[in-house]
Coordinates of C-alpha atoms and ligand atoms in Angstrom, one line a residue:
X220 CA 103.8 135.5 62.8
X221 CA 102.0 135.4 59.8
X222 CA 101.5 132.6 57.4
X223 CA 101.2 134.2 53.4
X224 CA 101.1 131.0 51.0
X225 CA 103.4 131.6 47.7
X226 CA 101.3 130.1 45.3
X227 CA 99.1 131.1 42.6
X228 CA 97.6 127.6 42.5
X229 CA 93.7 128.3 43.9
X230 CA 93.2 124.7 44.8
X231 CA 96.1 124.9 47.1
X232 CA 95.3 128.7 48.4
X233 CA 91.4 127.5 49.3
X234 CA 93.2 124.2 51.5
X235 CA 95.3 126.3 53.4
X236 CA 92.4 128.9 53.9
X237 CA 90.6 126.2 54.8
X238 CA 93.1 125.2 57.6
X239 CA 92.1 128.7 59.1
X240 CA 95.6 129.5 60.1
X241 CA 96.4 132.2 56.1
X242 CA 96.9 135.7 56.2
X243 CA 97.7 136.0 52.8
X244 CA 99.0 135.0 49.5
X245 CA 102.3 136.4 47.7
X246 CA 102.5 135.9 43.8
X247 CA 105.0 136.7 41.4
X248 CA 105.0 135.7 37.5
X249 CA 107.1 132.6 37.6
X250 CA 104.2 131.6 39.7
X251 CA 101.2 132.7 37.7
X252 CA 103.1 131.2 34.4
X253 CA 103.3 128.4 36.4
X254 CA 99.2 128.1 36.5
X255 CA 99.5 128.9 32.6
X256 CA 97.7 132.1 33.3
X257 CA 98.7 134.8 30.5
X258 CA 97.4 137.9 29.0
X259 CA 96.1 140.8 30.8
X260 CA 92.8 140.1 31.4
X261 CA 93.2 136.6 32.4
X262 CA 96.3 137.9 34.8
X263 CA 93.9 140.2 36.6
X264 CA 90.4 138.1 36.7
X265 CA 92.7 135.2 38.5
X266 CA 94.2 138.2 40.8
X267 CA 90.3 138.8 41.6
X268 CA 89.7 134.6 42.2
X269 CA 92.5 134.4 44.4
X270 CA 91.3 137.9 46.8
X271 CA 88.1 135.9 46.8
X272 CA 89.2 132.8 48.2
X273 CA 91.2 134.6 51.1
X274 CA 90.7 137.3 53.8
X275 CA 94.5 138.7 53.9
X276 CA 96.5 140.5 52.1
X277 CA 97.3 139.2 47.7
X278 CA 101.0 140.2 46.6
X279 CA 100.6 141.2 42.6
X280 CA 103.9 142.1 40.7
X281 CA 104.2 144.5 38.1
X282 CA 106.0 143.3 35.1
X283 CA 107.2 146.9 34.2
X284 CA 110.8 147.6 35.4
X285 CA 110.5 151.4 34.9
X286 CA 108.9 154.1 37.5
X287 CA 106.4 155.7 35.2
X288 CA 105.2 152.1 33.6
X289 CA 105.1 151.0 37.2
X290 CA 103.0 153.2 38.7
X291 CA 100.3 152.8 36.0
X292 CA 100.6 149.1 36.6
X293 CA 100.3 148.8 39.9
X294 CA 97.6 151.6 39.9
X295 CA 95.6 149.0 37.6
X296 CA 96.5 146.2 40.1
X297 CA 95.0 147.8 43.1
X298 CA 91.5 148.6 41.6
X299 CA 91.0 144.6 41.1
X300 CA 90.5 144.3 45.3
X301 CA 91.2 146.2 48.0
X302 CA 93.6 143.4 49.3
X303 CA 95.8 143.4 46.8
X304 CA 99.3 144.8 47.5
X305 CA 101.6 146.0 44.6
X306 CA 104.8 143.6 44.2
X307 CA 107.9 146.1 43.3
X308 CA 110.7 144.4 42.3
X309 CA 114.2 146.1 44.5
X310 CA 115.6 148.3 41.6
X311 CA 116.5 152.1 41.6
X312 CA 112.9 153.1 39.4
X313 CA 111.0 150.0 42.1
X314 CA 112.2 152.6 45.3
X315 CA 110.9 155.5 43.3
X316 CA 107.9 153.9 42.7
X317 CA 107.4 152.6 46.2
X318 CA 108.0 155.9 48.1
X319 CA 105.6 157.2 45.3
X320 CA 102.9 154.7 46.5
X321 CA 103.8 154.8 49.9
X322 CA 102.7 158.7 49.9
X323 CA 100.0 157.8 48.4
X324 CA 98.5 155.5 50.9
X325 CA 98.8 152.2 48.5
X326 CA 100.5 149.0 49.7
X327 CA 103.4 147.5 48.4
X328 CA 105.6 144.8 48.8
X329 CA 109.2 145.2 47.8
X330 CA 110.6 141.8 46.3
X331 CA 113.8 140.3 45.6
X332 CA 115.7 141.7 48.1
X333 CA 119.6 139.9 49.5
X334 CA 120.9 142.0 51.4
X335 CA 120.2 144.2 54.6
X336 CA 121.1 147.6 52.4
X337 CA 118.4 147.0 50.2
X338 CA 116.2 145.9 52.8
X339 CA 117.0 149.6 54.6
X340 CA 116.2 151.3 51.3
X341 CA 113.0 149.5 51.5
X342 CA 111.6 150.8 55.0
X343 CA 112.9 154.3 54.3
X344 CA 111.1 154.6 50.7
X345 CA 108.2 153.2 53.1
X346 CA 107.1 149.5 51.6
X347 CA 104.4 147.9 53.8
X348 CA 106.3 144.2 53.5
X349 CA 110.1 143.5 52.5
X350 CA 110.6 140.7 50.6
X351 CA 114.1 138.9 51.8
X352 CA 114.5 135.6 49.9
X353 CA 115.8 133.2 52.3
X354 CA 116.0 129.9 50.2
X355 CA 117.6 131.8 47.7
X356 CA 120.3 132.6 49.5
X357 CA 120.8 129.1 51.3
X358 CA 121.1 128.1 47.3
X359 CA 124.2 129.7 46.9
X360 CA 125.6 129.0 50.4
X361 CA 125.1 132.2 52.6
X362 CA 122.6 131.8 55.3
X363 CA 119.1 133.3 54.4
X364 CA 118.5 133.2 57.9
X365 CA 121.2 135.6 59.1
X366 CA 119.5 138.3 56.9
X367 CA 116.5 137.5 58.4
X368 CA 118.1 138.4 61.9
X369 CA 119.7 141.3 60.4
X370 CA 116.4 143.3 59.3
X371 CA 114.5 142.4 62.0
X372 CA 117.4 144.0 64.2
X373 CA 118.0 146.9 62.0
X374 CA 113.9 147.5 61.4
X375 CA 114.3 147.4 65.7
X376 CA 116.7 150.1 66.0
X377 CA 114.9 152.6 63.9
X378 CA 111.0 151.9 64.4
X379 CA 110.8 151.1 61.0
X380 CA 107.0 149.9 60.1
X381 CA 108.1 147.8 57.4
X382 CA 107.0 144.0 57.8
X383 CA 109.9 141.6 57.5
X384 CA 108.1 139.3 55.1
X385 CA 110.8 136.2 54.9
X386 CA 110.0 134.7 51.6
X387 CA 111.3 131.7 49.5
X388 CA 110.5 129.6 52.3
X389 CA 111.3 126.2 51.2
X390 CA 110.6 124.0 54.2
X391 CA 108.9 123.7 58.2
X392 CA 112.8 124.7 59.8
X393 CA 112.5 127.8 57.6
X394 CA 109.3 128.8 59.1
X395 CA 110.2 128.0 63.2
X396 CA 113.6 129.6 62.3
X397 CA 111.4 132.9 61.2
X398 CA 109.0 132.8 64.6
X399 CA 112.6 132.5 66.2
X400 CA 114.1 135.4 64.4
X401 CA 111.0 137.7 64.5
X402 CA 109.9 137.9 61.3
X403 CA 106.4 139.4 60.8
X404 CA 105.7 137.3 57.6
X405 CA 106.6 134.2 56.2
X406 CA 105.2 133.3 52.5
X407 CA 106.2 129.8 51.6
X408 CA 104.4 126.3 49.9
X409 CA 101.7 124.7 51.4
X410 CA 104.0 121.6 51.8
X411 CA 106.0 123.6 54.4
X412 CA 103.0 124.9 56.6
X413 CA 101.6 121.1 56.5
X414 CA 105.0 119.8 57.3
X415 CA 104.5 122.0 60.7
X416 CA 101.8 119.0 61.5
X417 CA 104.4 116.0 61.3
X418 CA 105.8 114.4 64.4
X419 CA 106.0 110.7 65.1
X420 CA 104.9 111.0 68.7
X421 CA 101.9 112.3 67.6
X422 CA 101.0 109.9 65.4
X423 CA 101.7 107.1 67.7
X424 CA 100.2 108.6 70.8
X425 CA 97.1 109.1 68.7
X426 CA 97.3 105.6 67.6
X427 CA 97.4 104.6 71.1
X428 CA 94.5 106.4 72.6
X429 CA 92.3 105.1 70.0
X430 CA 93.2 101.6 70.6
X431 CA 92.8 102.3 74.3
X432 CA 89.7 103.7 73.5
X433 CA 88.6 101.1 71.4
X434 CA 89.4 97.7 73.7
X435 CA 87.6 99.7 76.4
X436 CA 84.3 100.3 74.7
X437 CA 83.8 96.7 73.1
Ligands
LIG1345 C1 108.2 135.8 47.2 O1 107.3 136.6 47.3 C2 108.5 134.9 46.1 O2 107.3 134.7 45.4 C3 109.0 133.6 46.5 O3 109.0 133.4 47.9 C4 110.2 133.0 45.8 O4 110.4 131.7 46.2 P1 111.3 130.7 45.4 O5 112.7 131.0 45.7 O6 111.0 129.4 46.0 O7 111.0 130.8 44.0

């Protein structure tokens, strides 16, 4: 599975590069507003920081919410690096505009998606990733994991090439619940890839061998 950090934050993208275990780095505005960055230029020069700090693949979202405004955004977005992958939010003119990119041999990324209908309308307009928001839908009491299952199943039937990118990740269970499920992404905090680390018989085993280690070489 891969591991896609959901952060525009560089310091935080460069440690988990530096952990050697990121494929990627998903984006969206709450998250670059987040950073404070604004304004066109600024929007796309931290776009290029960020490809430059990772190998993978960089999740950019276009603001516009109609097809034609759309395409020329993400058309802009995809001259800054040839990692980045247009983010296309799942509304009627955002499937237009993915089979329209799609045919055109450019990325995407279709976001916001709840359901398994939308995530079907995703593969067949031919997105590269679908965006399923798990935490999301924990928040409001249905299981983001059951969706998880559900695309992964329905993507199986049909050879769909779509990844299952399982996003709004919150926490570690999130992410071993995704390797269980099959997803082929999961984009979440660095907190909850770190959090992967923790276990108490580690730490005291470790503890252990060095005081072992230590008695016996004094
Ligand atoms: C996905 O690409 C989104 O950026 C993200 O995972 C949303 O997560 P949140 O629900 O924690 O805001």
């Amino acid at each position: 599975m891969k591991f896609f950090i959901d952060t525009a934050n560089l310091a935080e993208i460069k440690e988990a590069q530096d952990l050697g275990v990121l494929d990627g780095v998903t984006t969206n505005p709450s998250l670059m507003a987040k950073e404070g960055i604004s304004g066109k230029d600024n929007v796309f020069k931290h776009y290029k920081a960020i490809c430059d700090i990772v190998t993978g693949d960089v999740s950019a979202e276009v603001i516009a919410t109609d097809f034609a405004n759309m395409i020329k955004e993400g058309e802009e977005l995809v001259t800054i690096d040839e990692k980045i992958v247009v983010k296309i939010p799942m509304i009627k003119d955002g499937i237009k505009a993915i089979k329209y990119f799609s045919d055109k041999g450019i990325r995407t990324n279709c976001t916001l998606v709840f359901s398994a209908g939308q995530a079907l309308l995703a593969a067949k307009a031919g997105a590269t990733y679908v965006s399923p928001f798990i935490g999301r839908l924990d928040d409001i009491s249905y299981d983001g994991m059951d969706l998880i299952a559900q695309i992964v199943n329905i993507y199986g039937n049909y050879g769909y090439e779509t990844q299952v990118l399982a996003a709004s990740v919150r926490g570690p269970m999130h992410i071993i619940k995704c390797a269980e499920y099959g997803a082929d992404v999961m984009t979440g905090p660095l907190s909850a890839m770190l959090a992967l680390l923790k276990h108490p018989l580690t730490d005291s085993g470790l503890e252990k061998f060095l005081a072992d280690h230590k008695k016996a070489n004094s």
